[in-house]
Amino acid sequence: MSVRAGKHRALLAALSLRAGRVVSIGELVSFLWGGDPPARTRGTLQTYVMRLRQLLGDPSLIRTTSDGYRLVVPPEQVDVHRFTTTAGLARQAAQSGHLADAAALYSDALSLWRGPALSDVPSDTLRDDEVPRLAERLLVVHEERNDVELALGNHERLVPVLRSLTADHPLRERFWAQLMVALYRGSRQAEALEAFRLVARMLDEQLGIEPGPALRELHQAILVGDPSLAAPADRADPDVPDQLPPDVPGFVGRDELVDRISRLIAPDGPRTAVPIVALTGVPGVGKTALAVHVAHRLRDRFPDGRLYVDLRGYALGPATPVVEVLTRFLRALGVPPEQIPVDVDEQSTLFRSLLTGRRMLLVLDNAAAPDQVRPLLPGAASCPVVVTSRDDLRGLIAVDGARRVKLDVLEPAESLAVLRRTGPAAEELARRCGHLPLTLGIAAASVGNGPVARYLERLGDRRPLDLAHAALTPGARRLFGLLSVVPGPDFTTEAAANAADLPVPEAAALLDQLAAARLVRSAGGRYAFHDELARFAAGVADLESPEQVGAARVRLLEFYVRAVDHCAELLYPDLMRLPAKVGRAVRLPRIETAAQARAWPDAERANLTAAIRSAAERGPAAVSWLLADGLRGYLWIGKHVTEWLSTARYGLDAAHEQRDVAGEAAMHQNLGTLHWRLGDFATSIAHYTRAVELHRLSGDLASEAGVRGNLGVVRLESGDLASARNDLETCLALQRESGGPRSGEAGVLTGLGVLAIETGELAEAVDLLGEALAISVEHGLRGSEITALTLLGVASQHMGEPQRALSHLAEALRLSTEAGFREATARVLESIASVRLDLGEHAEALELADAALAELREDGDQRITTNVLVVMASANRGLGSLRTADEQFQQALTKARRIGYLPGEARALVGLAGVRRLLGQPAEAKALATQAVALTTRLGLRVTERSARAELAALVDALAGTPGDGR
């Protein structure tokens, strides 16, 4: 929505700044016209209000009162109020010693500022009244955030932030003090003292005063090296990301280039633009080795980390998608998986914001074009970038200011150092290798300890690569050619064995030959090709045995399918999946435990996504949707959202093109599950509904039942209880009609049990959940058992049986803790805390809720987080901390509305209404309680509806005794 008219913007700003409160007509006249109002002031104001209502699209948002107008929106929908609330939560976290949480909250608060307050609002009166107050509040939050970052030990990254703040606010002494501390802790004592001299001179020249006592005492402490100024012993970010490959052992030559690149990346003087160095040159000239070597040499200059990616711009397989690169980088920077956007532009913006204030180095290897690089560029000058490419990257130089450094071949003396030989024969060999590091390395491996002259005789007119290939055993030559079918960045011994149809020990021995000949790289049990060697392998394989190459590709893809299916059997045996359809024997890696089943796809994720794309584009198409379907549970567990979205889309497109109904249905189900995970219920329901239609079309009752169950749970969580009941009951009937295993009924019965709890049918809920529990125990379904026990505890609580509730929940907590299910543990802790609230044990409830949040902090479901916040707020209300409770209820309400979690929204509304009543704001409380009653009545949430109506009744009584309440 765009509000173009200046007076309308002024009116909206005045109402928004006092959201939920009445702004008198006199104030509005002053804000809009200052001391020169029009003749028909009230009529003109009414016209402006009418037009603003039209622009907002909902006339009820602006209410008319007896003496003014009121904007009826929750305060959390207005940035300035969200800023105040979030900063308050940050302050509370800092005071409680939760510094990492405080830093994150302060960052969230400051991100709401997009420029000077009210800069586009044409109202001198409004700006005179509000801007100084808002500006002061902003500066105080900056000061508090800086103190937290210093306490966390993040002084290095804070220096550029504080230099900017002292430049913008040179008379604010606290910023100067923080800068001095940050510099001192970074072993920059001289700069810290210079900062004091600068502020002292400025204060004297502009105000005729000397620095205050706090600044003078800090100056003296720095002079004497006071131990109290030392950085905290434990750094907040011990896991600094370092993704650099190992440095090249015995790196040879390039001394002048190393120094030149180092000066470009990390100049001694200040800079404002991001330093970008583009290393360009022909294949095999050593661009990657040089970039990695320089990065290792300068690692101490970048204490916040080193990020690396191979963009695969010249690989035989697909290039690394930018969205996957940004996902990896954001995860390395500590962004929880569920908070990583799926849109590449949003990812890029988040990436740049996270690098602000940090000193990091980025190495972007093998870029084919500037478009691969631009979304990955930081905005902070403290984060330089090294790009390697065969292309000259003129666009990056012209548009983005990159400095090109062209690599030439090695000097003759350097080439001899690579060969580890001297003399005329070695000089001739270096010349025959073109002084290229890649070719020299292959030649050196072939020569070994033998005479160089004899090697030259054998070489004749051939290239060193041709001779190295010819010197291989027939088995090694065959394997070398077949490995060109690998679609991803690397491969394992098992992958090679399946591609070549060899026993694993034989494949391992042949890989050792290839690595010794420098035809593949080996590291940590994994192997990879240089792009040029992969092209050579593909060329010789296609010439010698094109049919074998095609068969090898199919065998490799089938290996991935069966290995993913094997992991799925260990991780989620009861999750409905397409059959793997691999008839021949497959040589699987040794995967025997759930931990191993998670670790294998973690290591292979890039290869698996590349395999799905390759199968979708080149066939066999069925592999794309079989792999995408088999990975669904793993991607759910790990919340690998971007990979999940891309693989499911490739699978869906391939299945649709091949008119494979089962595959298309599975991919719609896959996308339905993904969007459920994201909290996008509408899109999830659309995909699930299409999957149901396709399964019904094919007559697959068992699959239709499985999707119906998921659809019912999504509708239940979205608040559509009637549709949820229909889906879940239909699912149960279809399962029994199809003769499927009884174990599949546990989840459906659990969903119906939740539904019964929400609608107040507690006896029925106990029966349903008891049956679900029995099935889960009988079939060893640990996750379903924990869920059933937790919900039995909730049902017992609502039935007024707290001790029985605690007994069920204690057992659920034991099982979830043993299994390491963090989300399940958080859900149980939240439920126990709720029971403790009913017993009046508010301090215990708060402690339990805090423990639940700790379980969710790194990888938490937002619905559970919402429920935990409601319980935490309720506990604070019981302890008399009403302002804290108010902030936490608002936070829960915002989170619930953002993800469309209507039951959570209803509970947050009821809690917020109760707090506002206790704070002496009955009118606001009544509006919130009225919303809660309307919402719970519409959804049929009878338990929450009773609470909402009780709160509304209390408010009506309170208002009845409040004169002049404006009803």
XYZ file of N, CA, C and O in Angstrom, residues 182-263:
328
model
N 36.827 -1.391 22.507
C 36.922 -2.362 21.406
C 38.318 -2.354 20.790
O 38.904 -3.410 20.513
N 38.885 -1.165 20.597
C 40.230 -1.070 20.028
C 41.278 -1.653 20.975
O 42.178 -2.389 20.563
N 41.149 -1.334 22.245
C 42.118 -1.828 23.230
C 42.092 -3.356 23.284
O 43.138 -4.010 23.320
N 40.878 -3.937 23.285
C 40.780 -5.395 23.356
C 41.284 -6.067 22.078
O 41.628 -7.251 22.085
N 41.340 -5.312 20.985
C 41.887 -5.841 19.745
C 43.369 -5.576 19.603
O 43.887 -5.597 18.478
N 44.059 -5.321 20.722
C 45.505 -5.047 20.732
C 45.837 -3.815 19.898
O 46.874 -3.757 19.223
N 44.979 -2.827 19.954
C 45.203 -1.582 19.203
C 45.186 -0.413 20.189
O 44.397 0.515 20.091
N 46.078 -0.503 21.173
C 46.118 0.474 22.259
C 46.374 1.884 21.731
O 45.747 2.852 22.169
N 47.289 2.000 20.769
C 47.611 3.332 20.240
C 46.377 3.970 19.594
O 46.126 5.170 19.768
N 45.596 3.176 18.868
C 44.391 3.706 18.232
C 43.353 4.099 19.282
O 42.609 5.074 19.119
N 43.290 3.329 20.363
C 42.350 3.654 21.436
C 42.703 4.998 22.065
O 41.826 5.835 22.339
N 43.985 5.223 22.308
C 44.420 6.504 22.884
C 44.206 7.655 21.904
O 43.859 8.773 22.299
N 44.409 7.379 20.614
C 44.176 8.413 19.609
C 42.698 8.785 19.550
O 42.344 9.962 19.361
N 41.816 7.803 19.752
C 40.382 8.083 19.783
C 40.044 9.036 20.932
O 39.224 9.958 20.780
N 40.686 8.837 22.097
C 40.444 9.744 23.227
C 40.916 11.159 22.885
O 40.217 12.144 23.170
N 42.107 11.266 22.284
C 42.609 12.605 21.932
C 41.671 13.295 20.941
O 41.422 14.496 21.035
N 41.107 12.528 20.032
C 40.220 13.100 19.020
C 38.932 13.629 19.658
O 38.503 14.764 19.390
N 38.319 12.851 20.534
C 37.064 13.301 21.142
C 37.329 14.457 22.109
O 36.514 15.384 22.224
N 38.481 14.425 22.798
C 38.805 15.524 23.714
C 38.951 16.834 22.943
O 38.451 17.894 23.369
N 39.651 16.784 21.798
C 39.817 17.984 20.992
C 38.477 18.482 20.446
O 38.196 19.687 20.441
N 37.625 17.575 20.040
C 36.334 17.946 19.486
C 35.446 18.615 20.540
O 34.792 19.628 20.277
N 35.428 18.043 21.747
C 34.612 18.618 22.813
C 35.117 20.013 23.188
O 34.330 20.927 23.480
N 36.409 20.156 23.190
C 36.991 21.463 23.537
C 36.662 22.510 22.478
O 36.271 23.644 22.794
N 36.802 22.136 21.192
C 36.584 23.096 20.123
C 35.112 23.468 19.960
O 34.779 24.626 19.688
N 34.232 22.504 20.141
C 32.816 22.760 19.860
C 32.036 23.219 21.091
O 31.091 23.995 20.968
N 32.408 22.714 22.274
C 31.628 23.027 23.481
C 32.445 23.708 24.569
O 31.881 24.172 25.568
N 33.759 23.718 24.416
C 34.605 24.319 25.435
C 34.642 23.531 26.722
O 34.840 24.101 27.800
N 34.471 22.199 26.631
C 34.500 21.355 27.835
C 35.468 20.211 27.611
O 35.894 19.933 26.487
N 35.832 19.541 28.704
C 36.700 18.380 28.586
C 35.844 17.117 28.706
O 34.690 17.172 29.140
N 36.378 15.960 28.324
C 35.603 14.714 28.426
C 35.135 14.481 29.859
O 35.771 14.906 30.831
N 34.009 13.762 29.975
C 33.452 13.465 31.285
C 34.312 12.511 32.073
O 35.260 11.904 31.549
N 33.980 12.344 33.366
C 34.812 11.492 34.222
C 34.904 10.044 33.750
O 35.961 9.413 33.868
N 33.830 9.496 33.188
C 33.871 8.099 32.747
C 34.891 7.919 31.625
O 35.675 6.952 31.618
N 34.908 8.858 30.694
C 35.842 8.768 29.574
C 37.283 8.988 30.047
O 38.215 8.319 29.579
N 37.467 9.927 31.001
C 38.826 10.182 31.513
C 39.348 8.965 32.279
O 40.516 8.599 32.160
N 38.489 8.329 33.065
C 38.906 7.137 33.817
C 39.262 5.984 32.864
O 40.223 5.243 33.110
N 38.496 5.859 31.796
C 38.793 4.811 30.819
C 40.142 5.080 30.152
O 40.949 4.152 29.951
N 40.405 6.336 29.847
C 41.689 6.713 29.234
C 42.852 6.324 30.161
O 43.859 5.746 29.723
N 42.711 6.615 31.442
C 43.759 6.275 32.392
C 43.934 4.757 32.502
O 45.053 4.248 32.579
N 42.803 4.029 32.482
C 42.878 2.563 32.585
C 43.610 1.968 31.388
O 44.377 0.999 31.523
N 43.400 2.538 30.213
C 44.094 2.048 29.019
C 45.590 2.339 29.123
O 46.432 1.509 28.755
N 45.932 3.508 29.641
C 47.344 3.873 29.779
C 48.098 2.887 30.667
O 49.255 2.543 30.397
N 47.438 2.417 31.723
C 48.123 1.531 32.674
C 47.843 0.064 32.397
O 48.335 -0.821 33.102
N 47.033 -0.231 31.360
C 46.725 -1.625 31.046
C 45.918 -2.305 32.116
O 46.211 -3.448 32.519
N 44.907 -1.633 32.625
C 44.073 -2.172 33.694
C 43.493 -3.533 33.293
O 42.848 -3.663 32.240
N 43.705 -4.593 34.095
C 43.194 -5.937 33.744
C 41.668 -5.987 33.578
O 41.151 -6.873 32.888
N 40.968 -5.053 34.214
C 39.505 -5.087 34.104
C 39.026 -4.801 32.686
O 37.862 -5.064 32.353
N 39.901 -4.273 31.843
C 39.512 -3.979 30.468
C 39.682 -5.175 29.541
O 39.308 -5.093 28.364
N 40.217 -6.268 30.038
C 40.475 -7.423 29.173
C 39.171 -7.973 28.605
O 38.091 -7.859 29.205
N 39.273 -8.583 27.442
C 38.103 -9.197 26.807
C 37.636 -10.381 27.641
O 38.421 -10.977 28.388
N 36.353 -10.740 27.557
C 35.862 -11.912 28.294
C 36.614 -13.161 27.871
O 37.020 -13.294 26.702
N 36.776 -14.066 28.805
C 37.583 -15.258 28.540
C 36.966 -16.132 27.466
O 37.651 -16.713 26.636
N 35.655 -16.251 27.466
C 34.974 -17.124 26.510
C 34.360 -16.288 25.409
O 33.544 -15.415 25.677
N 34.732 -16.575 24.186
C 34.180 -15.861 23.043
C 32.779 -16.358 22.751
O 32.482 -17.535 22.893
N 31.906 -15.443 22.298
C 30.522 -15.827 22.032
C 30.420 -16.767 20.846
O 29.542 -17.592 20.771
N 31.315 -16.629 19.863
C 31.230 -17.415 18.649
C 32.468 -18.289 18.509
O 33.349 -18.022 17.692
N 32.558 -19.359 19.308
C 33.753 -20.199 19.231
C 33.847 -20.929 17.903
O 34.935 -21.284 17.466
N 32.718 -21.173 17.251
C 32.711 -21.904 15.984
C 32.753 -20.926 14.819
O 31.792 -20.791 14.069
N 33.858 -20.238 14.680
C 34.020 -19.316 13.559
C 34.070 -20.130 12.272
O 34.846 -21.079 12.166
N 33.243 -19.813 11.277
C 33.238 -20.628 10.050
C 34.568 -20.537 9.317
O 35.106 -19.447 9.098
N 35.087 -21.677 8.933
C 36.328 -21.732 8.160
C 36.163 -22.841 7.131
O 36.413 -24.011 7.409
N 35.725 -22.469 5.942
C 35.402 -23.444 4.907
C 36.517 -23.627 3.892
O 36.327 -24.300 2.880
N 37.675 -23.031 4.135
C 38.761 -23.126 3.159
C 39.221 -24.574 2.993
O 39.368 -25.301 3.985
N 39.487 -24.994 1.767
C 40.158 -26.287 1.583
C 41.559 -26.222 2.164
O 42.091 -25.127 2.407
N 42.204 -27.366 2.378
C 43.584 -27.336 2.899
C 44.506 -26.587 1.947
O 44.324 -26.604 0.727
N 45.485 -25.902 2.524
C 46.476 -25.219 1.701
C 47.288 -26.258 0.915
O 47.429 -27.413 1.338
N 47.790 -25.837 -0.244
C 48.571 -26.743 -1.083
C 49.896 -27.045 -0.397
O 50.660 -26.115 -0.089
N 50.197 -28.314 -0.129
C 51.481 -28.631 0.528
C 52.652 -28.190 -0.346
O 52.676 -28.448 -1.552
N 53.597 -27.529 0.253
C 54.779 -27.107 -0.484
C 54.464 -26.167 -1.624
O 55.033 -26.301 -2.722
N 53.568 -25.227 -1.385
C 53.198 -24.272 -2.439
C 54.454 -23.597 -2.987
O 55.321 -23.138 -2.231
N 54.538 -23.534 -4.318
C 55.777 -23.075 -4.967
C 55.542 -21.742 -5.666
O 54.558 -21.562 -6.388
N 56.474 -20.803 -5.471
C 56.538 -19.585 -6.270
C 55.391 -18.631 -6.033
O 54.770 -18.607 -4.975
N 55.194 -17.756 -7.032
C 54.122 -16.763 -7.036
C 54.308 -15.720 -5.934
O 53.325 -15.079 -5.523
N 55.517 -15.526 -5.427
C 55.719 -14.635 -4.278
C 55.211 -13.221 -4.564
O 54.529 -12.610 -3.725
N 55.530 -12.700 -5.730
C 55.116 -11.335 -6.051
C 53.598 -11.239 -6.147
O 52.990 -10.282 -5.651
N 52.983 -12.254 -6.769
C 51.524 -12.254 -6.884
C 50.865 -12.385 -5.518
O 49.851 -11.748 -5.238
N 51.420 -13.236 -4.667
C 50.865 -13.411 -3.319
C 50.866 -12.075 -2.580
O 49.866 -11.688 -1.949
N 51.971 -11.342 -2.655
C 52.052 -10.039 -1.981
C 51.074 -9.038 -2.592
O 50.412 -8.281 -1.870
N 50.975 -9.032 -3.918
C 50.077 -8.086 -4.582
C 48.620 -8.356 -4.213
O 47.861 -7.447 -3.863
N 48.219 -9.616 -4.272
C 46.827 -9.964 -3.936
C 46.543 -9.657 -2.468
O 45.468 -9.161 -2.112
N 47.518 -9.935 -1.614
C 47.339 -9.663 -0.178
C 47.100 -8.178 0.056
O 46.257 -7.800 0.882
N 47.835 -7.317 -0.646
C 47.639 -5.875 -0.472
C 46.268 -5.443 -0.976
O 45.632 -4.563 -0.391
